[in-house]
Every structure is written in structure tokens, then in C-alpha cells.
Amino acid sequence: MAAERSRGVSRTVLPGGLRVVTEFLPAVRSVALGIWVGVGSRDEDETHAGATHYLEHLLFKGTKRRTALELSSEMDAVGGEMNAFTAKEYTCYYARVLDADLPLAVDILSDMVTSSLITPKDVDAERNVVLEEIAMNEDDPSDTVHEAFTAKLFGDTPLGRPILGTTDSINKITRDQIFEHYQARYTPEHLVVAAAGNLDHDTVVELVRQAFGPALDQVAEPAPPRLAGDQRGSQAGVGTTLISRSIEQANLVLGCEALARTDDRRFALGVLNAAFGGGMSSRLFQEVREKRGLAYSVYSFAGQHADTGMWGIYVGCLPSKADDVLAICAEEITRVVEGGLTDAELARGKGQVRGSIVLGLEDPSSRMSRLGKSELVYPRLEPVEEVLASIDAVTHDDIRAVAADILTRPKTLSVVGPFDDASAFQA
């Protein structure tokens, strides 16, 4: 249980397998705290679809010691912020408080994670809230087109299904199913307490030990990081998905399967993506918006999971311009596959990725997220200097190789807009 310490980051494993990871930031007067759970929507079977996100809502509804109002009012009373999010492969409950109020934040978040009641009454009340959230996402065509793209790419698998679940799955799921999910997944060996800010590691460890109490009585080792999944070997979806909507804009996502989270080529793909469609100087932005004025929003993106990933292009344009925009995107993909990047583009791509990483670590919340996420889904916490060196080491040959592999893969196209015939679009 001795703490491991390196460059301001300390790590301790408590009985039961609970990990506490902190980073001391002396220049701030606050602390960002997160309790990370190694469960996401891809861990659900069909009968539990949406349970992970539903459970995230329910943990704010009251514990054995606090009502829902008391949970929020105690945090509000010290000017703190508290929230949560659910992803495909993990869930996080987080707070940011003044350094003096860290004991309260540890107590509240730990209370929620270990002692939530999840009463039938709260389950029924929150069901409508979750359904409203699903409806809100479905009302946003940019969200809808990304969901449709993911569903087409990964198919009817846990990774391809929406994090929120569907209207049907949320209406069907029971309190017992959600509580079963809670008891099975929210155990110390699957939890990481991450904190960054003006703190003392040993003090945080003792606060966590007291807050979790009897939950640490079981003997267990920490769950290993999520380095694999059930998607490897699955055939990525191809073709076109059309969701017809009477709206003024066409929303398009064109893309393909890409790299897993720990693939060494992820740095080259990140640099390529930045130069290709990651900013106002990128090829896509210049060709589609600046030169031709065909779209207001256009960008490329990359996402990674344990065993696979995605790369794609999003465009929002007038319906009458959709064919022209897709043709330009196809041309630019071909051009970068055949010719790579210029020296200037390579330098800009590296600078953009490097800058976004460093600027993103300027506040305690980002630092805390880096600690928690790394503990759950990476083999180790990569030093920032090592990551930056890997970005700087990307060469033209690396760019050409990753472009030839990834950007030439069969494509999936998702369209949301005022169209009737999916066959009119070619992925």
C-alpha cells in the first residue's frame, strides 16, 4: 500500500483494490476530484442497454445519509461544482472545490458511489428525465448523424449502440436490473479516485479510506486496464444510412474504422487529422469553406477505444451542396493518401496537437481527468514530455503510411437531412 511517486504524481492501492492517484499543483487554490468507474455503455448487454448512464443520474438522487437536496446544497454551500458523465468505456463522478473543502468533496462523492439508495420511486421519476435527454439529442441533427455513423460502423454491438440507450430500452429497464448493474460494477477494484490541485497525497488517501470504510474490507486486486474488447475481428459497417428530416441543412459524416487507443500510430494519425481537418488552416476548411463557401461547419475527427477506433469527416451544408461537398472530401482524401502533407502542414499539424495537449492540462480538472482515464484504459500514465516527443517524432513517412492504411478503408456515410433516397449518396 506504499505510495508510488513520480513528478508530482502519487499512487496508492488501498485494500479491496481501490486506487488513489493524485497530482500536486502548488500554483492553484483548488482541487479537482473524480471517482472513475471502469464501466461504460459497451459493458451492457441488450437487457441492460442504457443502464450505465441511467445509473449515473440515479446516484445524485440520495444516499443512506443524504437526500438529493442535501447532496447538492452541501456542495453549493462551499461554491463547489459537481457533475458526472458516462462514456463507452468508463463513467466519472467529479467535483471541483477550494482546497480547504476537499474533505467534503471526498465524502460526498464517496457517499454517492458506495451508498446510493436507487429507490423504485427515484427510478420512475428519473426515467422521464433520461427520455427527455434522448429526445433532446434526437432533436439535434449533428448529434443524430454522429450516432447514426457509430451505429452503422460498429453495428448492433455494445460499442455501436447509443450511450443513453433507446426510448424502448429505457422504458423497459427495471429498478432491479439497474441495481444489479450497480452492485456488480461499483466495487473498489473497478474504482479509481483521482485528484489534482493543491493537495497532499497521504491526506487524500486517508480521507478516501475513511469515506469508503467497510467497502474496503474485501480482499481484491485492482482490475487491469481495459486494453482489449469484443470488437476485434468484427467487420466494420459500410454503406449509407439516411435519416430523413424536414430541416434546412444536410448533416453528413463520412468515415471508417481506425486505430485502437494504444496503437503506436495514433500520434501520426493525430497529426494527419489536425492538418487535414482539425483547424481553420486545414485542407478541409480551406477547400470547403474558405475557397468555395459550401459549408459553415466542416472538420475531421478521430476517436479511439480499447480495441478499435474511428476516423471521419463532418460537414453541415445546404442540401443542394451535399454532392459537391462529398466530392471535395473524396478528392482531398485521395490527395493526402497519394501525396501526404507538405512540410508546412506537417509542422502545423504537430504544433496544433502539441498545443492542444499542453493547453488542455493548464487546469486541475484536465489533470485529474488524465490521471483517472490513464489508470483505467492505458497500460501506464505516459509523461507529458514523452507524449510530446512522440508527436515531434512523426515523419512524412509515418503520415503517408497511416493515410494509406486508414484513409483508404471502406467508408460509412451517414446523412441527416431533407432527402428521400439513400441510394443517391455514395460512401
Coordinates of C-alpha atoms in Angstrom, one line a residue:
M1 CA 0.0 0.0 0.0
A2 CA 3.0 2.3 -0.1
A3 CA 2.6 5.3 -2.4
E4 CA 4.3 5.4 -5.8
R5 CA 5.6 8.9 -6.5
S6 CA 6.9 10.4 -9.8
R7 CA 7.0 14.0 -11.0
G8 CA 4.3 15.2 -8.6
V9 CA 2.0 12.2 -9.3
S10 CA 1.4 9.7 -6.5
R11 CA -0.4 6.4 -6.5
T12 CA -1.6 4.2 -3.7
V13 CA -3.7 1.0 -3.8
L14 CA -5.9 0.5 -0.8
P15 CA -7.4 -2.8 0.5
G16 CA -10.1 -4.0 -1.9
G17 CA -8.2 -2.8 -4.9
L18 CA -9.3 0.8 -4.7
R19 CA -6.7 3.1 -6.4
V20 CA -6.0 6.7 -5.3
V21 CA -3.9 8.7 -7.8
T22 CA -3.1 12.4 -7.2
E23 CA -1.1 15.2 -8.7
F24 CA 0.2 18.1 -6.6
L25 CA -0.3 21.5 -8.3
P26 CA 1.1 24.2 -5.9
A27 CA 0.1 27.2 -8.0
V28 CA -3.7 26.8 -7.5
R29 CA -6.0 27.1 -4.6
S30 CA -8.5 24.4 -5.7
V31 CA -8.7 20.7 -6.1
A32 CA -10.5 18.7 -8.9
L33 CA -11.6 15.3 -7.6
G34 CA -13.1 12.4 -9.7
I35 CA -14.2 8.9 -8.9
W36 CA -13.8 6.9 -12.1
V37 CA -15.6 3.7 -12.6
G38 CA -14.3 1.1 -15.1
V39 CA -17.7 0.5 -16.7
G40 CA -19.3 2.1 -19.7
S41 CA -22.1 1.6 -22.1
R42 CA -20.1 -1.1 -24.1
D43 CA -20.3 -3.3 -21.0
E44 CA -24.1 -3.6 -21.3
D45 CA -26.0 -6.5 -22.8
E46 CA -29.2 -5.8 -24.6
T47 CA -31.3 -6.2 -21.4
H48 CA -29.2 -3.5 -19.7
A49 CA -28.9 -1.1 -22.6
G50 CA -28.7 2.4 -21.1
A51 CA -28.3 1.2 -17.5
T52 CA -24.8 2.8 -17.0
H53 CA -26.0 6.2 -18.0
Y54 CA -29.3 5.8 -16.1
L55 CA -27.4 4.8 -13.0
E56 CA -25.2 7.9 -13.3
H57 CA -28.4 10.0 -13.0
L58 CA -29.7 8.0 -10.0
L59 CA -26.5 8.4 -7.9
F60 CA -27.5 12.0 -7.5
K61 CA -30.9 11.1 -6.1
G62 CA -29.9 10.4 -2.5
T63 CA -27.9 8.0 -0.2
K64 CA -28.4 6.5 3.2
R65 CA -27.0 9.7 4.7
R66 CA -28.1 12.4 2.4
T67 CA -31.2 13.4 0.3
A68 CA -30.8 14.6 -3.2
L69 CA -31.2 18.2 -1.9
E70 CA -28.6 17.7 0.7
L71 CA -26.1 16.4 -1.8
S72 CA -26.4 19.5 -4.0
S73 CA -26.9 22.0 -1.2
E74 CA -23.7 20.9 0.7
M75 CA -21.7 21.4 -2.4
D76 CA -23.4 24.7 -3.3
A77 CA -22.7 26.0 0.2
V78 CA -18.9 26.0 -0.4
G79 CA -19.1 27.2 -4.0
G80 CA -18.2 23.8 -5.4
E81 CA -19.2 22.2 -8.7
M82 CA -20.3 18.6 -9.1
N83 CA -21.4 16.6 -12.1
A84 CA -20.8 13.3 -13.9
F85 CA -20.6 11.8 -17.4
T86 CA -20.9 8.3 -19.0
A87 CA -18.7 7.2 -21.9
K88 CA -18.4 4.0 -23.9
E89 CA -15.7 2.5 -21.6
Y90 CA -15.9 4.4 -18.3
T91 CA -18.0 6.6 -16.0
C92 CA -16.8 9.6 -13.9
Y93 CA -18.3 11.5 -11.0
Y94 CA -16.4 14.7 -10.4
A95 CA -16.2 17.8 -8.3
R96 CA -14.1 20.9 -8.1
V97 CA -13.8 22.8 -4.8
L98 CA -11.5 25.1 -2.8
D99 CA -8.5 23.1 -1.4
A100 CA -9.9 23.6 2.1
D101 CA -13.1 21.9 1.1
L102 CA -11.6 18.7 -0.3
P103 CA -12.7 16.6 2.7
L104 CA -16.3 17.5 1.9
A105 CA -15.9 16.6 -1.8
V106 CA -14.4 13.2 -1.0
D107 CA -17.2 12.5 1.5
I108 CA -20.0 13.5 -0.9
L109 CA -18.7 11.7 -4.0
S110 CA -17.8 8.6 -2.0
D111 CA -21.2 8.5 -0.3
M112 CA -22.9 8.7 -3.8
V113 CA -20.7 5.9 -5.2
T114 CA -20.9 3.5 -2.3
S115 CA -24.3 4.2 -0.6
S116 CA -26.9 5.3 -3.2
L117 CA -30.4 4.1 -2.5
I118 CA -31.7 3.8 -6.1
T119 CA -35.3 3.6 -4.9
P120 CA -38.1 2.5 -7.2
K121 CA -39.7 6.0 -6.8
D122 CA -36.5 7.7 -8.0
V123 CA -36.0 5.2 -10.8
D124 CA -39.5 6.0 -12.1
A125 CA -39.0 9.8 -11.7
E126 CA -35.7 9.8 -13.4
R127 CA -36.9 7.6 -16.3
N128 CA -38.7 10.7 -17.7
V129 CA -35.5 12.8 -17.4
V130 CA -33.4 10.2 -19.3
L131 CA -36.1 10.0 -22.0
E132 CA -36.1 13.8 -22.3
E133 CA -32.3 13.7 -22.7
I134 CA -32.7 11.1 -25.5
A135 CA -35.3 13.3 -27.2
M136 CA -33.0 16.4 -26.9
N137 CA -30.2 14.5 -28.7
E138 CA -32.6 13.3 -31.4
D139 CA -33.7 16.9 -32.0
D140 CA -30.1 17.9 -32.7
P141 CA -29.2 16.7 -36.2
S142 CA -25.5 17.0 -35.6
D143 CA -25.8 14.6 -32.7
T144 CA -28.1 12.3 -34.6
V145 CA -25.8 12.0 -37.6
H146 CA -22.8 11.1 -35.4
E147 CA -24.9 8.4 -33.5
A148 CA -26.1 7.0 -36.9
F149 CA -22.4 6.9 -38.1
T150 CA -21.3 5.0 -35.0
A151 CA -24.3 2.6 -35.2
K152 CA -23.5 1.9 -38.9
L153 CA -19.8 1.5 -38.3
F154 CA -19.9 -0.8 -35.3
G155 CA -23.3 -2.4 -35.9
D156 CA -25.7 -3.9 -33.3
T157 CA -22.9 -4.3 -30.8
P158 CA -22.5 -2.6 -27.4
L159 CA -20.0 -0.2 -29.0
G160 CA -22.4 0.7 -31.8
R161 CA -25.4 1.3 -29.5
P162 CA -26.0 4.8 -28.0
I163 CA -24.6 5.6 -24.5
L164 CA -28.0 6.9 -23.4
G165 CA -29.9 3.7 -24.6
T166 CA -33.0 4.0 -26.6
T167 CA -36.6 5.1 -25.8
D168 CA -37.6 1.4 -25.9
S169 CA -34.7 0.1 -23.7
I170 CA -35.2 2.9 -21.1
N171 CA -38.9 2.3 -20.9
K172 CA -38.3 -1.5 -20.4
I173 CA -35.5 -1.4 -17.9
T174 CA -36.4 -2.1 -14.3
R175 CA -35.1 -0.9 -10.9
D176 CA -33.8 -4.4 -10.1
Q177 CA -31.8 -4.5 -13.4
I178 CA -30.2 -1.1 -12.7
F179 CA -29.5 -2.1 -9.0
E180 CA -27.9 -5.3 -10.2
H181 CA -25.7 -3.3 -12.5
Y182 CA -24.7 -1.0 -9.6
Q183 CA -23.8 -3.9 -7.3
A184 CA -21.8 -5.8 -9.9
R185 CA -19.8 -2.9 -11.3
Y186 CA -19.4 -0.3 -8.5
T187 CA -16.9 -2.3 -6.4
P188 CA -13.5 -1.0 -5.2
E189 CA -11.4 -3.0 -7.6
H190 CA -13.1 -1.2 -10.5
L191 CA -12.8 2.3 -9.0
V192 CA -10.2 5.0 -9.2
V193 CA -10.1 8.1 -7.1
A194 CA -8.2 10.8 -9.0
A195 CA -7.4 14.3 -7.7
A196 CA -5.3 17.2 -8.9
G197 CA -4.6 20.5 -7.3
N198 CA -3.3 22.0 -4.0
L199 CA -3.3 18.7 -2.0
D200 CA -1.3 16.3 0.0
H201 CA -1.4 12.7 -1.3
D202 CA -1.3 11.0 2.1
T203 CA -4.1 13.2 3.3
V204 CA -6.3 12.3 0.3
V205 CA -5.6 8.6 0.8
E206 CA -6.7 8.8 4.5
L207 CA -9.8 10.8 3.5
V208 CA -10.7 8.1 0.9
R209 CA -10.0 5.3 3.4
Q210 CA -12.4 6.8 5.9
A211 CA -15.1 7.7 3.4
F212 CA -15.2 4.2 1.8
G213 CA -15.0 2.5 5.2
P214 CA -16.4 -1.1 5.2
A215 CA -16.5 -1.1 1.3
L216 CA -12.7 -1.8 1.5
D217 CA -13.0 -4.9 3.7
Q218 CA -12.9 -7.3 0.8
V219 CA -9.6 -8.7 -0.5
A220 CA -9.1 -7.9 -4.2
E221 CA -6.6 -6.6 -6.7
P222 CA -7.3 -3.6 -8.9
A223 CA -9.0 -4.5 -12.2
P224 CA -6.5 -4.4 -15.0
P225 CA -6.7 -1.5 -17.5
R226 CA -9.1 -2.0 -20.4
L227 CA -6.7 -2.9 -23.2
A228 CA -9.0 -5.2 -25.2
G229 CA -12.6 -5.5 -26.2
D230 CA -15.1 -7.6 -28.1
Q231 CA -14.9 -5.6 -31.3
R232 CA -11.7 -7.0 -32.7
G233 CA -12.4 -9.2 -35.8
S234 CA -15.8 -7.7 -36.3
Q235 CA -16.5 -6.4 -39.8
A236 CA -16.8 -2.7 -39.9
G237 CA -20.1 -1.4 -41.4
V238 CA -20.0 0.2 -44.8
G239 CA -22.6 1.9 -47.0
T240 CA -25.0 4.8 -46.4
T241 CA -27.5 5.5 -43.7
L242 CA -30.1 8.2 -44.4
I243 CA -32.3 9.7 -41.7
S244 CA -34.9 11.9 -43.5
R245 CA -35.7 15.1 -41.7
S246 CA -37.5 18.2 -42.9
I247 CA -34.7 20.6 -41.9
E248 CA -32.8 23.3 -43.7
Q249 CA -29.3 21.8 -43.5
A250 CA -27.8 18.5 -44.6
N251 CA -25.6 16.9 -41.9
L252 CA -23.0 14.4 -43.2
V253 CA -20.5 12.1 -41.6
L254 CA -18.2 10.2 -43.8
G255 CA -15.6 7.9 -42.2
C256 CA -14.2 4.5 -41.4
E257 CA -12.8 2.2 -38.7
A258 CA -9.4 3.5 -37.4
L259 CA -6.9 2.8 -34.6
A260 CA -7.2 1.5 -31.1
R261 CA -6.2 3.6 -28.2
T262 CA -2.8 2.2 -27.7
D263 CA -1.7 1.8 -31.3
D264 CA 1.7 3.4 -31.8
R265 CA 0.4 5.0 -35.0
R266 CA -2.1 7.2 -33.1
F267 CA 0.4 10.1 -32.9
A268 CA 0.8 10.1 -36.7
L269 CA -3.0 9.9 -37.2
G270 CA -3.5 12.7 -34.8
V271 CA -1.0 15.0 -36.7
L272 CA -2.6 14.0 -40.0
N273 CA -6.1 14.6 -38.7
A274 CA -5.1 18.1 -37.4
A275 CA -3.6 19.1 -40.8
F276 CA -6.4 17.5 -42.8
G277 CA -9.4 18.8 -41.0
G278 CA -8.6 20.0 -37.5
G279 CA -8.5 23.8 -37.8
M280 CA -9.1 26.9 -39.9
S281 CA -5.8 26.3 -41.8
S282 CA -6.7 22.7 -42.5
R283 CA -7.2 21.4 -46.1
L284 CA -10.9 20.7 -45.5
F285 CA -11.7 24.1 -44.0
Q286 CA -9.8 25.9 -46.7
E287 CA -11.2 23.9 -49.6
V288 CA -14.8 23.6 -48.5
R289 CA -15.5 26.8 -46.6
E290 CA -12.8 29.4 -47.4
K291 CA -12.4 28.8 -51.2
R292 CA -15.9 27.7 -52.1
G293 CA -18.2 28.8 -49.3
L294 CA -20.0 25.4 -49.3
A295 CA -20.4 24.9 -45.6
Y296 CA -20.2 26.7 -42.3
S297 CA -19.0 23.8 -40.2
V298 CA -16.5 21.2 -41.6
Y299 CA -13.9 19.2 -39.7
S300 CA -12.4 15.8 -39.4
F301 CA -12.1 13.8 -36.2
A302 CA -10.6 10.7 -34.7
G303 CA -11.8 8.6 -31.8
Q304 CA -10.2 5.6 -30.0
H305 CA -11.4 2.7 -28.0
A306 CA -9.6 -0.2 -26.4
D307 CA -9.7 -2.4 -29.5
T308 CA -10.7 -0.2 -32.4
G309 CA -11.4 3.4 -33.3
M310 CA -12.9 5.7 -35.9
W311 CA -11.9 8.4 -38.2
G312 CA -14.3 10.7 -40.1
I313 CA -15.4 14.0 -41.6
Y314 CA -18.4 16.0 -40.5
V315 CA -20.0 18.6 -42.8
G316 CA -23.1 20.8 -42.3
C317 CA -24.2 22.3 -45.6
L318 CA -27.1 23.2 -47.8
P319 CA -28.9 20.1 -49.1
S320 CA -28.2 21.2 -52.7
K321 CA -24.5 21.3 -52.0
A322 CA -24.2 17.9 -50.4
D323 CA -22.9 16.1 -53.5
D324 CA -20.3 18.8 -54.2
V325 CA -19.1 18.7 -50.6
L326 CA -18.8 14.9 -50.6
A327 CA -16.9 15.0 -53.9
I328 CA -14.4 17.5 -52.5
C329 CA -13.9 15.4 -49.4
A330 CA -13.2 12.3 -51.5
E331 CA -10.8 14.3 -53.6
E332 CA -8.9 15.6 -50.5
I333 CA -8.7 12.1 -49.1
T334 CA -7.2 10.8 -52.3
R335 CA -4.8 13.7 -52.5
V336 CA -3.4 13.2 -49.0
V337 CA -3.2 9.4 -49.5
E338 CA -1.2 9.9 -52.7
G339 CA 0.9 12.9 -51.7
G340 CA 1.0 13.1 -47.9
L341 CA 1.4 16.5 -46.3
T342 CA 3.7 19.4 -47.1
D343 CA 6.4 20.4 -44.7
A344 CA 4.3 23.4 -43.5
E345 CA 1.3 21.2 -43.0
L346 CA 3.3 18.7 -41.0
A347 CA 4.7 21.4 -38.8
R348 CA 1.3 23.0 -38.3
G349 CA -0.3 19.6 -37.5
K350 CA 2.4 18.8 -34.9
G351 CA 2.0 22.3 -33.4
Q352 CA -1.8 22.0 -33.2
V353 CA -1.7 18.6 -31.4
R354 CA 1.1 19.6 -29.1
G355 CA -0.5 22.9 -28.2
S356 CA -3.9 21.3 -27.5
I357 CA -2.4 18.8 -25.2
V358 CA -0.4 21.3 -23.2
L359 CA -3.1 24.0 -23.0
G360 CA -5.6 21.2 -22.0
L361 CA -3.5 20.5 -19.0
E362 CA -3.5 24.0 -17.6
D363 CA -6.3 23.4 -15.1
P364 CA -6.8 20.9 -12.3
S365 CA -9.8 19.3 -13.9
S366 CA -7.9 18.3 -17.0
R367 CA -5.1 17.0 -14.9
M368 CA -7.5 14.9 -12.8
S369 CA -9.1 13.5 -15.9
R370 CA -5.7 12.5 -17.3
L371 CA -4.9 10.6 -14.1
G372 CA -8.3 8.8 -13.9
K373 CA -8.6 7.9 -17.6
S374 CA -5.0 6.7 -17.8
E375 CA -5.4 4.4 -14.8
L376 CA -8.5 2.8 -16.3
V377 CA -7.6 2.4 -20.0
Y378 CA -3.9 2.8 -20.6
P379 CA -1.0 0.4 -19.5
R380 CA 0.6 3.3 -17.7
L381 CA 0.5 7.1 -17.2
E382 CA 2.6 8.5 -20.0
P383 CA 4.6 11.5 -19.0
V384 CA 3.6 14.6 -20.9
E385 CA 7.1 15.1 -22.2
E386 CA 7.0 11.5 -23.6
V387 CA 3.8 12.2 -25.5
L388 CA 5.1 15.5 -26.9
A389 CA 8.3 13.7 -28.0
S390 CA 6.2 11.1 -29.8
I391 CA 4.3 13.9 -31.6
D392 CA 7.5 15.6 -32.6
A393 CA 9.0 12.3 -33.9
V394 CA 6.2 11.9 -36.5
T395 CA 7.7 11.9 -40.0
H396 CA 6.4 12.3 -43.6
D397 CA 6.8 8.5 -44.0
D398 CA 4.6 8.0 -40.9
I399 CA 1.9 10.2 -42.3
R400 CA 1.9 8.5 -45.7
A401 CA 1.8 5.1 -44.1
V402 CA -1.1 5.8 -41.7
A403 CA -3.0 7.6 -44.5
A404 CA -2.5 4.7 -46.9
D405 CA -3.8 2.3 -44.2
I406 CA -6.7 4.2 -42.6
L407 CA -8.0 6.7 -45.1
T408 CA -8.3 4.0 -47.9
R409 CA -10.5 1.7 -45.8
P410 CA -14.2 1.2 -46.9
K411 CA -16.3 4.1 -45.9
T412 CA -19.5 4.6 -44.0
L413 CA -21.7 7.6 -44.8
S414 CA -24.5 8.9 -42.5
V415 CA -26.8 11.6 -43.7
V416 CA -29.5 13.6 -41.8
G417 CA -31.4 16.0 -43.9
P418 CA -34.4 16.6 -46.3
F419 CA -33.7 13.7 -48.6
D420 CA -35.8 10.6 -49.6
D421 CA -33.3 8.2 -51.3
A422 CA -30.2 6.9 -49.6
S423 CA -29.0 5.4 -52.9
A424 CA -28.4 8.9 -54.2
F425 CA -25.3 9.1 -51.9
Q426 CA -22.2 7.0 -52.3
A427 CA -20.0 6.3 -49.3

